[in-house]
Short mmCIF file of N, CA and C in Angstrom, two decimals:
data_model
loop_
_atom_site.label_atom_id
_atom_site.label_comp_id
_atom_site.label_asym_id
_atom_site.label_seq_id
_atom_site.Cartn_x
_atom_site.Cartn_y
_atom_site.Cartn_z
N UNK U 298 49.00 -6.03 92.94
CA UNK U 298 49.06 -6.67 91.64
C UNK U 298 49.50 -8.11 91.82
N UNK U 299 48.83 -8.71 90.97
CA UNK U 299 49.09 -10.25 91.55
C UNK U 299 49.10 -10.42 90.34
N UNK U 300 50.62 -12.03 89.71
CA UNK U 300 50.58 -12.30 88.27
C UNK U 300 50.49 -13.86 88.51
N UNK U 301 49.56 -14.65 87.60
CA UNK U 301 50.07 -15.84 87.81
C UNK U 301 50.09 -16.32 86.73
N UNK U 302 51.22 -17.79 87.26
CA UNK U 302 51.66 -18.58 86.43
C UNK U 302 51.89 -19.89 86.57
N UNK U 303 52.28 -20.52 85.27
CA UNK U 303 52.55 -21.95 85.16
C UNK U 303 53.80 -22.60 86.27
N UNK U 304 54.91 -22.03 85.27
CA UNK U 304 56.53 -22.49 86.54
C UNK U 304 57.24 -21.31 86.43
N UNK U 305 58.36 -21.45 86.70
CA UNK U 305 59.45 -20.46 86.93
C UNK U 305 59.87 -20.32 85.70
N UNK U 306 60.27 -18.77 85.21
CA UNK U 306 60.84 -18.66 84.10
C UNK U 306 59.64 -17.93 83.02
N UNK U 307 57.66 -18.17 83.25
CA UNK U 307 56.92 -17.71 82.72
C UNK U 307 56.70 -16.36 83.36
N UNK U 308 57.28 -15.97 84.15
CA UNK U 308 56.64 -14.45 84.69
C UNK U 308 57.33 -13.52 83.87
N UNK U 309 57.28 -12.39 84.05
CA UNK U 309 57.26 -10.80 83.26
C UNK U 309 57.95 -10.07 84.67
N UNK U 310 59.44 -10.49 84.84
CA UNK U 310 60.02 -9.20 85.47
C UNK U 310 60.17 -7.70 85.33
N UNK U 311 60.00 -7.45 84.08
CA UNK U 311 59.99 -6.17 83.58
C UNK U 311 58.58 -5.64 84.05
N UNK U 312 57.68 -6.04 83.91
CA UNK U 312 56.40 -5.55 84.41
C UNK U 312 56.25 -5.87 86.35
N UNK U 313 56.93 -6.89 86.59
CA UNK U 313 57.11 -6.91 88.07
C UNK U 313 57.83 -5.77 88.80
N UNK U 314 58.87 -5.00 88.29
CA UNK U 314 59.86 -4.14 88.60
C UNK U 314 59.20 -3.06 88.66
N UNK U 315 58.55 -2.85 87.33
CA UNK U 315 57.85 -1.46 87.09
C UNK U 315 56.82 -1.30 88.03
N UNK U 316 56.21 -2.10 88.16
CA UNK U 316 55.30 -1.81 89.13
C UNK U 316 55.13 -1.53 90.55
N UNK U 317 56.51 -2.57 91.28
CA UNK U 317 56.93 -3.05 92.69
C UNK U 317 57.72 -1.62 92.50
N UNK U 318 58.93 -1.58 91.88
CA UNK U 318 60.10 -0.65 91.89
C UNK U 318 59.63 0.74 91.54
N UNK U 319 59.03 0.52 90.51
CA UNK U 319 59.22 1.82 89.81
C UNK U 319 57.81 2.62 90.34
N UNK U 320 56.48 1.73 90.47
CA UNK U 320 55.05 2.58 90.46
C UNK U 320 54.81 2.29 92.18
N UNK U 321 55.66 0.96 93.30
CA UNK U 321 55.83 1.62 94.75
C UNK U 321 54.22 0.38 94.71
N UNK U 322 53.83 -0.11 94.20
CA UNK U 322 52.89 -1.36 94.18
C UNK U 322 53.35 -2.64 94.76
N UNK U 323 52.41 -3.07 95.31
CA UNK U 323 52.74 -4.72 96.03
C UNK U 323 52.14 -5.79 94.80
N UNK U 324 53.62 -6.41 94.36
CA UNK U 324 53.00 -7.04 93.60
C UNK U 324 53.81 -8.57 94.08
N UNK U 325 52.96 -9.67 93.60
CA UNK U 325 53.17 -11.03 93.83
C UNK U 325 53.00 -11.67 92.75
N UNK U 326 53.90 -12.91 92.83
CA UNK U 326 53.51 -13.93 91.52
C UNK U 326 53.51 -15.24 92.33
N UNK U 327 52.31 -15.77 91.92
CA UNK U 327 51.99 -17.14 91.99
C UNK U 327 52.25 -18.43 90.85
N UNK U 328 52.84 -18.56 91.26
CA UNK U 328 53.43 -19.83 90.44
C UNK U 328 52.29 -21.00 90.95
N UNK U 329 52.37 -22.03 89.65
CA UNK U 329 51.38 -23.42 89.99
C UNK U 329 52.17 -23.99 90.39
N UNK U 330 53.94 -24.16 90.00
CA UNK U 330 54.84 -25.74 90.09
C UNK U 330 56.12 -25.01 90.17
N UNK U 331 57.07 -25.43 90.54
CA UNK U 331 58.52 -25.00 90.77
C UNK U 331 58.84 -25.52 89.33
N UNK U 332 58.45 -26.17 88.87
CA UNK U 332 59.27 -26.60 87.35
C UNK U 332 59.88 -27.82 87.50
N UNK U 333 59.98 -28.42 88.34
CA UNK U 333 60.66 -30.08 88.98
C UNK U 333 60.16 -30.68 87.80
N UNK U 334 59.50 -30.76 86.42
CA UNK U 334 59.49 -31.43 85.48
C UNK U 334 60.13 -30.77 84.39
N UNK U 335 60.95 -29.30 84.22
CA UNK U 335 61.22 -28.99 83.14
C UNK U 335 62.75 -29.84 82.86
N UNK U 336 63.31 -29.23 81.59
CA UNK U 336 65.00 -30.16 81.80
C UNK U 336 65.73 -28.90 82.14
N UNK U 337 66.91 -29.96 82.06
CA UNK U 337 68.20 -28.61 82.89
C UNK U 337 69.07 -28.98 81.63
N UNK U 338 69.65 -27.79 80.79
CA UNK U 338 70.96 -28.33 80.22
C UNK U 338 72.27 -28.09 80.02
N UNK U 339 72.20 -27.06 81.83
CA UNK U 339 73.15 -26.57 81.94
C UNK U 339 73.86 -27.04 83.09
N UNK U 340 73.18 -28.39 84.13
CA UNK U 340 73.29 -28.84 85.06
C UNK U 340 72.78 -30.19 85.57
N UNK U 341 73.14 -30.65 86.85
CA UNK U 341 72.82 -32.35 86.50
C UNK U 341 71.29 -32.25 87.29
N UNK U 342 70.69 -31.04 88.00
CA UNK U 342 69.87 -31.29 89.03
C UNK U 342 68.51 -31.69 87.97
N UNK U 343 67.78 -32.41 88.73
CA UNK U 343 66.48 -32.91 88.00
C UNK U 343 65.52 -33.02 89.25
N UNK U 344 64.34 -33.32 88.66
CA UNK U 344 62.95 -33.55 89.51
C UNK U 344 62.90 -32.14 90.90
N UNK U 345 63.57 -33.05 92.00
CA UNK U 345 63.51 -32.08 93.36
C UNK U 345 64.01 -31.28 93.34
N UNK U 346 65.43 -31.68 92.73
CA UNK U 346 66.45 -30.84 92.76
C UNK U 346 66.28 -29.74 91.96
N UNK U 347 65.74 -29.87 91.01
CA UNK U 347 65.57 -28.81 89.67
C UNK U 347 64.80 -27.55 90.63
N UNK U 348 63.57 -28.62 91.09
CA UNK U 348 62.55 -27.23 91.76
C UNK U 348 63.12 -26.90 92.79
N UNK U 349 63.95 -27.27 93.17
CA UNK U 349 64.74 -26.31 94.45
C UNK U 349 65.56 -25.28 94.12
N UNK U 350 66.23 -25.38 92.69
CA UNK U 350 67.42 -24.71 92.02
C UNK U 350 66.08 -23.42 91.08
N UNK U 351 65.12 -24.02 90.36
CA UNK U 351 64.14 -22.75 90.03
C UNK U 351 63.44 -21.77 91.19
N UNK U 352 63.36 -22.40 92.31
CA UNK U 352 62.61 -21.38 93.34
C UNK U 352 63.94 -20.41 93.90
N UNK U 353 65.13 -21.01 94.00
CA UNK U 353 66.09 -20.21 94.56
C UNK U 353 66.34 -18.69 92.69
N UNK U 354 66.05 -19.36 92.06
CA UNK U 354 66.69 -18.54 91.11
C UNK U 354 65.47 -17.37 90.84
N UNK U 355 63.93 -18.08 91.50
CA UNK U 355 62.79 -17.15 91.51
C UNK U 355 63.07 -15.94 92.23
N UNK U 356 63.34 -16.58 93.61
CA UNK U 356 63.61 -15.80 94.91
C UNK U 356 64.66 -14.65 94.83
N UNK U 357 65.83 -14.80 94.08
CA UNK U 357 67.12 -14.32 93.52
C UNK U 357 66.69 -12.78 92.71
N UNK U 358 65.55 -13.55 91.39
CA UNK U 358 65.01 -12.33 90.66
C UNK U 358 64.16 -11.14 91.34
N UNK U 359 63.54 -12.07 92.60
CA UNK U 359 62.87 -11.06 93.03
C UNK U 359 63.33 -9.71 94.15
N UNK U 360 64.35 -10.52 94.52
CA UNK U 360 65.29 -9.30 94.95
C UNK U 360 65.69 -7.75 94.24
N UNK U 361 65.17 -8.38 93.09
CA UNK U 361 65.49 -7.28 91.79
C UNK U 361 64.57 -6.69 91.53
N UNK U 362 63.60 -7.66 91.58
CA UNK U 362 62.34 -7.13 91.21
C UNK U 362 60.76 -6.74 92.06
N UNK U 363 61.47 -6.63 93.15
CA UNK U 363 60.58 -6.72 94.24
C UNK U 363 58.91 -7.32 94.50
N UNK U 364 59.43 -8.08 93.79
CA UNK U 364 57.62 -9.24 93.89
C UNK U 364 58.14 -9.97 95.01
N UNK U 365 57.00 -10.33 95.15
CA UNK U 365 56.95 -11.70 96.57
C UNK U 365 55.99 -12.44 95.50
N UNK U 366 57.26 -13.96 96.43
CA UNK U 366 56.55 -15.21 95.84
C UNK U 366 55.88 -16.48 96.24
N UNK U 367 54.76 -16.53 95.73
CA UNK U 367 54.24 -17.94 96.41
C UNK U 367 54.17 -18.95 95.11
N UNK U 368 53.55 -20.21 95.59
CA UNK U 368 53.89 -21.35 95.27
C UNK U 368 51.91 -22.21 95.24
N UNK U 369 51.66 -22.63 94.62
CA UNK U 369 50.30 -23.83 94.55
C UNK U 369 51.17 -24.76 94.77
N UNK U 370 50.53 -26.27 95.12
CA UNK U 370 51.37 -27.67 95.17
C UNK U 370 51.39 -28.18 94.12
N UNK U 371 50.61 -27.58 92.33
CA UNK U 371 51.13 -28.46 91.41
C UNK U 371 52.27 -28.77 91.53
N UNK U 372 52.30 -30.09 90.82
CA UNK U 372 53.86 -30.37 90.64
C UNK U 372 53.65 -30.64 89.05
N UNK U 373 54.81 -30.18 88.35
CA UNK U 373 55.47 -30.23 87.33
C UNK U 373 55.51 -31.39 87.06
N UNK U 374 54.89 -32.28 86.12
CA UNK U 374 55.19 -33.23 85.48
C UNK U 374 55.73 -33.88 84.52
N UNK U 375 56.37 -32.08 84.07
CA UNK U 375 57.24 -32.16 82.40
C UNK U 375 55.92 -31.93 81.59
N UNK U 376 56.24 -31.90 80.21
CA UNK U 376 55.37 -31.38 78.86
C UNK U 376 54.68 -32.31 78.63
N UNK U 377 53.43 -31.07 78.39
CA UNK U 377 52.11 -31.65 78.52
C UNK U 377 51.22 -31.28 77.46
N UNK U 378 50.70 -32.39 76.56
CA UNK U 378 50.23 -31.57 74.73
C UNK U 378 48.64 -31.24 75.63
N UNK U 379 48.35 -31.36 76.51
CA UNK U 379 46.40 -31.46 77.17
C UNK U 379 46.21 -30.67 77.97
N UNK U 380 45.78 -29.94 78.47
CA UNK U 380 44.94 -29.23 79.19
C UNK U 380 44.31 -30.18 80.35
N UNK U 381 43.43 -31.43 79.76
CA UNK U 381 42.81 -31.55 80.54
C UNK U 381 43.65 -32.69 81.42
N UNK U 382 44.72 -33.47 80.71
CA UNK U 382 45.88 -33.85 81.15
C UNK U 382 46.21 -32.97 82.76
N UNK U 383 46.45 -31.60 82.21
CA UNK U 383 47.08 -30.80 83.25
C UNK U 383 46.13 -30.80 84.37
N UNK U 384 44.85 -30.50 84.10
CA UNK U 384 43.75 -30.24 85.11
C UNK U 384 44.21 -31.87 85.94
N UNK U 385 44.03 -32.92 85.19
CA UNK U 385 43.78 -34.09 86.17
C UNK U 385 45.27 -33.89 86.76
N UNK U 386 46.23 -34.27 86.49
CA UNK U 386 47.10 -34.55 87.08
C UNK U 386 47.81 -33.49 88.39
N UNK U 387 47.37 -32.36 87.96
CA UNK U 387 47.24 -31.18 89.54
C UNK U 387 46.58 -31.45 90.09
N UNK U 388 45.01 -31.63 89.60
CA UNK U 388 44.14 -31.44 90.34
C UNK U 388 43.04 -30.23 90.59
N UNK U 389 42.62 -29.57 89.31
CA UNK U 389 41.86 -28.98 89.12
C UNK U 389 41.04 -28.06 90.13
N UNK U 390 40.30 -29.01 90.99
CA UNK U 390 39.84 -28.22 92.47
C UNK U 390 40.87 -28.12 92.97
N UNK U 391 41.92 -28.63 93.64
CA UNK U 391 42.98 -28.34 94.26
C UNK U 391 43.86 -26.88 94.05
N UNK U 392 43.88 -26.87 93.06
CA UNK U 392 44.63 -25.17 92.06
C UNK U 392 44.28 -24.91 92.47
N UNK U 393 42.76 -24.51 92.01
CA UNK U 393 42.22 -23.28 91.81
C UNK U 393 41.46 -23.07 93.31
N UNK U 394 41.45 -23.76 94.20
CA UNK U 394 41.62 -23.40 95.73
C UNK U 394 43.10 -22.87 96.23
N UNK U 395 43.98 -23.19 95.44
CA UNK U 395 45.03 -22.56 96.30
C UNK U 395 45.04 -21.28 95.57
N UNK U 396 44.77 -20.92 94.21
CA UNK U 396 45.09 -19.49 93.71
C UNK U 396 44.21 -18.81 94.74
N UNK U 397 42.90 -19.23 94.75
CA UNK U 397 41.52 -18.89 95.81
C UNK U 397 42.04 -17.90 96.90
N UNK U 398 43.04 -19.05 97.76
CA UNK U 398 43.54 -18.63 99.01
C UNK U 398 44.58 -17.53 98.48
N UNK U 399 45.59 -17.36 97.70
CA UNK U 399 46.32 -16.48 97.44
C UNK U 399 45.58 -15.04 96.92
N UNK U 400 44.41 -15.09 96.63
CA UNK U 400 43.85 -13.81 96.07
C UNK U 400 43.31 -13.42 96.91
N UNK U 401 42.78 -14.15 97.85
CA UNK U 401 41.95 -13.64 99.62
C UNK U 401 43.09 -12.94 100.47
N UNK U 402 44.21 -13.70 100.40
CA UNK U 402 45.25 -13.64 101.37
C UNK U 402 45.73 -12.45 100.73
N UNK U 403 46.15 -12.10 99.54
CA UNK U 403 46.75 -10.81 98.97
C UNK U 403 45.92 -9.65 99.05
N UNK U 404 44.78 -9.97 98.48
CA UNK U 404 43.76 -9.25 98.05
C UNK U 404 43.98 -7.85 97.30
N UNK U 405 44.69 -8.53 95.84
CA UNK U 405 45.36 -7.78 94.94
C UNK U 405 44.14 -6.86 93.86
N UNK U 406 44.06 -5.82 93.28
CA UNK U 406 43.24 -4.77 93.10
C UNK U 406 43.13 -5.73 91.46
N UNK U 407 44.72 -6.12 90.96
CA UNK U 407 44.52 -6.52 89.20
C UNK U 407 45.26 -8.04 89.52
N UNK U 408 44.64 -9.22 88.91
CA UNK U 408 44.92 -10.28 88.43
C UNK U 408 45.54 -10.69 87.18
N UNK U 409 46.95 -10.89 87.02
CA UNK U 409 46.67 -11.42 85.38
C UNK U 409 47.25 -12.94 85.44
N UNK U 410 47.04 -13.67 84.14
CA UNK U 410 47.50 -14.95 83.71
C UNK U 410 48.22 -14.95 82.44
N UNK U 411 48.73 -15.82 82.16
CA UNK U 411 49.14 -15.99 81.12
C UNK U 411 47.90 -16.39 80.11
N UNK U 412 48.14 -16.06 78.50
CA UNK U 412 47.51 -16.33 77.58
C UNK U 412 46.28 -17.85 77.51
N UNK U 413 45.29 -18.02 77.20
CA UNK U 413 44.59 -19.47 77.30
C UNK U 413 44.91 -19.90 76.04
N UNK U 414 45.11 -19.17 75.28
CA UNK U 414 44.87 -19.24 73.88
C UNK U 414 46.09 -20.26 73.61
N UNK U 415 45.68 -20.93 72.28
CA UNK U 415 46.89 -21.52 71.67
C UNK U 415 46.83 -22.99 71.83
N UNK U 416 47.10 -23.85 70.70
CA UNK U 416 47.04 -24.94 71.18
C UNK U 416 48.71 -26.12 70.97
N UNK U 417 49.40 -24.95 70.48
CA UNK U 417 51.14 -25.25 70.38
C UNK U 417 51.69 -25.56 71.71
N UNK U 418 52.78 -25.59 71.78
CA UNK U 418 53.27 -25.52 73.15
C UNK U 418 53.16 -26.48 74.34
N UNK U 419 53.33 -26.33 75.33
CA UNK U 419 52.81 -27.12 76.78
C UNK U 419 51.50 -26.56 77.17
N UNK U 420 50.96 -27.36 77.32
CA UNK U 420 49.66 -26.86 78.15
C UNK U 420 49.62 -26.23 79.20
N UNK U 421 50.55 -26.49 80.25
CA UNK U 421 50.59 -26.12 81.40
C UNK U 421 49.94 -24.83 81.40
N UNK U 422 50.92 -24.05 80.66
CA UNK U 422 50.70 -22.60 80.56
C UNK U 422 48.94 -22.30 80.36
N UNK U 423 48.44 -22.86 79.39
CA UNK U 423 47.05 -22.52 79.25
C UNK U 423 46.06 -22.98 80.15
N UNK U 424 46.37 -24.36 81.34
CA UNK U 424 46.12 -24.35 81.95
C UNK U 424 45.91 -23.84 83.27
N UNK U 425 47.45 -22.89 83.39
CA UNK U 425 46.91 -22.10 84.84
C UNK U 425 46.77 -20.84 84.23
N UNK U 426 46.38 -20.52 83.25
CA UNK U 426 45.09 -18.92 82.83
C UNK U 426 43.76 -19.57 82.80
N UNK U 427 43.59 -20.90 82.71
CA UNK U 427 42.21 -20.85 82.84
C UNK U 427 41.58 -21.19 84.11
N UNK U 428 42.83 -21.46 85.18
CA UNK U 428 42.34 -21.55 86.45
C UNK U 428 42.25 -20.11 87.24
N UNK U 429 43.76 -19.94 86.94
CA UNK U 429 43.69 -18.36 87.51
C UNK U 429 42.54 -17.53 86.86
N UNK U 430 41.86 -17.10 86.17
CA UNK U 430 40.62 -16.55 85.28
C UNK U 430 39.55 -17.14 86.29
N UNK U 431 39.48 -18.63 86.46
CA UNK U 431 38.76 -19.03 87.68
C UNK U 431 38.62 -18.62 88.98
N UNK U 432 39.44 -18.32 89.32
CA UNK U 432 40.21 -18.16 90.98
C UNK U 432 39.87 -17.08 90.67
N UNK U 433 39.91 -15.72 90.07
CA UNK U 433 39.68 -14.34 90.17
C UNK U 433 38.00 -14.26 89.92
N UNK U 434 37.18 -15.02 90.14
CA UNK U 434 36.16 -14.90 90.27
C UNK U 434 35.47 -15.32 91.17
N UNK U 435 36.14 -17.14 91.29
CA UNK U 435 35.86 -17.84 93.00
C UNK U 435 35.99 -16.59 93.77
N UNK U 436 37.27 -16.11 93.94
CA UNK U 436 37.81 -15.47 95.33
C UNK U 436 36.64 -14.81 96.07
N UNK U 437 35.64 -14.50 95.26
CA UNK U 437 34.69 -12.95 95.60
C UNK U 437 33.73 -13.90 95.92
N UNK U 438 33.88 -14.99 95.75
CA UNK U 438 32.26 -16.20 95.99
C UNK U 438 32.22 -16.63 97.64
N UNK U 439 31.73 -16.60 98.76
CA UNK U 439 32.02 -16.60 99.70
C UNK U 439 31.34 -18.57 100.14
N UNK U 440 30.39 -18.68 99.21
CA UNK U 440 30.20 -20.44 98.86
C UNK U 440 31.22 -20.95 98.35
N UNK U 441 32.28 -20.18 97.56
CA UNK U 441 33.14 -21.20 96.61
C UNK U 441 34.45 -21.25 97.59
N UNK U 442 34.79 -22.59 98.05
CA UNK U 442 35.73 -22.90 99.62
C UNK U 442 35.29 -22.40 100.74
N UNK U 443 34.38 -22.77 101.21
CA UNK U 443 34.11 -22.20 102.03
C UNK U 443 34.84 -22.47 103.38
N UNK U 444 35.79 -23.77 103.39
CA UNK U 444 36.80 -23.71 104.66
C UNK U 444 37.46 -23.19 104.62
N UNK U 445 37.99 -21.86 103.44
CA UNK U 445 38.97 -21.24 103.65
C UNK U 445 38.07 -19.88 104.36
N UNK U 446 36.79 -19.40 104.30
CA UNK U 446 36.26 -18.69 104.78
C UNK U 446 35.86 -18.93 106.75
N UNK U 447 35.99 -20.68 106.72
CA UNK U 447 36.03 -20.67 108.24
C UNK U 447 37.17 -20.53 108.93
N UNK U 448 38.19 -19.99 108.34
CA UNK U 448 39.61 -20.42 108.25
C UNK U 448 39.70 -18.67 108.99
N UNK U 449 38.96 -17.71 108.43
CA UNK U 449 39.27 -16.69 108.97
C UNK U 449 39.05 -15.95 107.41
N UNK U 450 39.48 -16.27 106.22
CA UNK U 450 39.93 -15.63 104.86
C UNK U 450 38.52 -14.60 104.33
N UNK U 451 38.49 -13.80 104.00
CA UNK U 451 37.21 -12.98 103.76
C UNK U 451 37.32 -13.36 101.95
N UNK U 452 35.88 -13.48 101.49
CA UNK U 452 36.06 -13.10 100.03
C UNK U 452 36.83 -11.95 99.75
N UNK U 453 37.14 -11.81 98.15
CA UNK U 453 37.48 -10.74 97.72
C UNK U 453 37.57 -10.88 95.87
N UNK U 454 36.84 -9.91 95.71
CA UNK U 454 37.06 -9.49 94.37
C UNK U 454 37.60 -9.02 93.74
N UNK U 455 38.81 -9.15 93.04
CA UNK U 455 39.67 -8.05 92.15
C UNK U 455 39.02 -7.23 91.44
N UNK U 456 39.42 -6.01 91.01
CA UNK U 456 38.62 -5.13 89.78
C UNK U 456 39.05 -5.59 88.32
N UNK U 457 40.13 -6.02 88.03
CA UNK U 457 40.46 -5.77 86.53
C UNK U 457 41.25 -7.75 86.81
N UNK U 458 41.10 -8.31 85.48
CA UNK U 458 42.03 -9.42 85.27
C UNK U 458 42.39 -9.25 83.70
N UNK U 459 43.72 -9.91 83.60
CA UNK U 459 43.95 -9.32 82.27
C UNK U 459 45.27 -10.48 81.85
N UNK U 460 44.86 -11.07 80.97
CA UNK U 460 45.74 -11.88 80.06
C UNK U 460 46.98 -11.51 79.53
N UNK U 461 48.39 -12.09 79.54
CA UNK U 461 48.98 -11.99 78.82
C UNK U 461 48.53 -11.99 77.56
N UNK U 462 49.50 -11.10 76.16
CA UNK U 462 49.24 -11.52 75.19
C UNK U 462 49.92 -12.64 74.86
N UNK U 463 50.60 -12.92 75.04
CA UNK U 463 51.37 -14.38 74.69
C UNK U 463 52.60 -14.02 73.85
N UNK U 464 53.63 -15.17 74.31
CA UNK U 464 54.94 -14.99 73.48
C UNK U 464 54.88 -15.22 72.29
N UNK U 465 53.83 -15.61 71.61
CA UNK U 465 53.75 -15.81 70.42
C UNK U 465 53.56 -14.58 69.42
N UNK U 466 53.39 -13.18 69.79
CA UNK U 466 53.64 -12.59 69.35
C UNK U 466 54.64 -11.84 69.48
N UNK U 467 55.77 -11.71 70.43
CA UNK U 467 57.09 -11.86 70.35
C UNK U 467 58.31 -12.22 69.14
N UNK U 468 57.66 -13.53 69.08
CA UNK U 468 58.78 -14.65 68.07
C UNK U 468 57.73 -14.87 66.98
N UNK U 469 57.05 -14.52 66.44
CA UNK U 469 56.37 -14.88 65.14
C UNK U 469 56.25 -13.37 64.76
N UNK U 470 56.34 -12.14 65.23
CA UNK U 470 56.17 -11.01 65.19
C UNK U 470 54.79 -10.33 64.47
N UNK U 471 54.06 -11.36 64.65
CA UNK U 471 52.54 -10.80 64.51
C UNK U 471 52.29 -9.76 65.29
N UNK U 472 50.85 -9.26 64.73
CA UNK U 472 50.74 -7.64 65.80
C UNK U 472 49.50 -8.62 66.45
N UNK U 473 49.35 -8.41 68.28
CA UNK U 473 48.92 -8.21 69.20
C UNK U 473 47.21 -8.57 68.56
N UNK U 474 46.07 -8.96 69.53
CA UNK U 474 45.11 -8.43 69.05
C UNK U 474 44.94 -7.57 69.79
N UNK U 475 43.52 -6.51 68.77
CA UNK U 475 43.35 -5.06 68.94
C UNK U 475 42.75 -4.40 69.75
N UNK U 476 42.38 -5.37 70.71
CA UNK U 476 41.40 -5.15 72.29
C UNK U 476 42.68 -5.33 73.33
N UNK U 477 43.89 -5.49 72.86
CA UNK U 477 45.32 -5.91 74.04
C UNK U 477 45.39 -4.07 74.71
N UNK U 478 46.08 -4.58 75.48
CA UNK U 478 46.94 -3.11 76.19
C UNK U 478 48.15 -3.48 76.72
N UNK U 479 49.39 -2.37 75.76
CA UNK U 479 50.38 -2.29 75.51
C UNK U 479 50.83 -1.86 77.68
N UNK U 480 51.95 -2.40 77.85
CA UNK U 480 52.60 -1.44 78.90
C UNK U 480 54.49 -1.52 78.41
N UNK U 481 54.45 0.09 78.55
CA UNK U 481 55.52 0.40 78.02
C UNK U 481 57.10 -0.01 79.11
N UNK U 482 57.71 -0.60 79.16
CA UNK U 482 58.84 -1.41 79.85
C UNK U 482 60.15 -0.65 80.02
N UNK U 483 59.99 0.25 79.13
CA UNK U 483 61.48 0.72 78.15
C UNK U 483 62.13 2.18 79.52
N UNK U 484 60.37 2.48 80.38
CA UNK U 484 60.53 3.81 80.91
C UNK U 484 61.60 3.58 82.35
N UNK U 485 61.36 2.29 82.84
CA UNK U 485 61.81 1.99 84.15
C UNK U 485 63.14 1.18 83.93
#
């Protein structure tokens, strides 16, 4: 099981646990950025420092939660109202070659991302579901990077990818849409 995401702090430990802990699954989360652009307001660290203090606190959860974690080289640039903002300033091909390599290298059975939807918020987030959504289709393309295929990396196709529903139905307490699938958290 492979989950990806924007920065630290967007993943779903409860669904990482259950799965790693409780269902005995290898699961991983890919992060795009350590978060070196979010703020701190509980501490003085910023930029480097921040993403050094979010990957240790990643690494920390996962002890708990038995995911393994990797990393893309976005970097965090702080809040972002664009999408396509986000694409340029990562680097668009660049991502979605490194999710590429992380889905070859794992070669996880289910993919998910966070929500695309929405146009509130930071982009970030909607930007790496629409790469990761990408990357779970590259991966299986044996033309799409192909130096990671001279590299040794075999294609690979996941079976299932599957969207967060988004926190927005959380905190606005709207119901879900009706094509979602519930996983129950409460059992593990």
């Amino acid at each position: 099981f492979m989950m990806a995401t924007a920065h630290p702090d967007d993943e779903n430990n409860g669904v990482l646990a259950l799965l790693s802990k409780g269902e005995g699954i290898r699961t991983t989360l890919v992060t795009a950025t350590r978060g070196d652009g979010g703020q701190n307001e509980i501490g003085s660290e910023l930029f480097d420092a921040l993403a050094a203090l979010r990957t240790e606190e990643l690494l920390a959860a996962h002890r708990l939660d038995g995911a393994e974690q990797y990393f893309t080289r976005a970097v965090d640039f702080g809040y972002s109202f664009s999408r396509e903002e986000t694409f340029e300033r990562w680097g668009r091909t660049e991502i979605l070659g490194d999710f590429v390599r992380m889905i070859r290298r794992v070669r996880p059975e289910v993919v998910t991302g966070l929500s695309p939807d929405g146009r509130g918020g930071g982009q970030h987030h909607q930007a790496s579901a629409i790469i990761a959504h990408e990357a779970y289709h590259a991966a299986g393309d044996a033309s799409r990077f192909p130096e990671q295929i001279a590299e040794g990396l075999r294609p690979w196709q996941a079976s299932k990818f599957y969207y967060f529903a988004g926190f927005e139905y959380l905190f606005r307490g709207t119901a879900p849409p009706e094509d979602s699938m519930g996983v129950d958290l409460s059992g593990y």
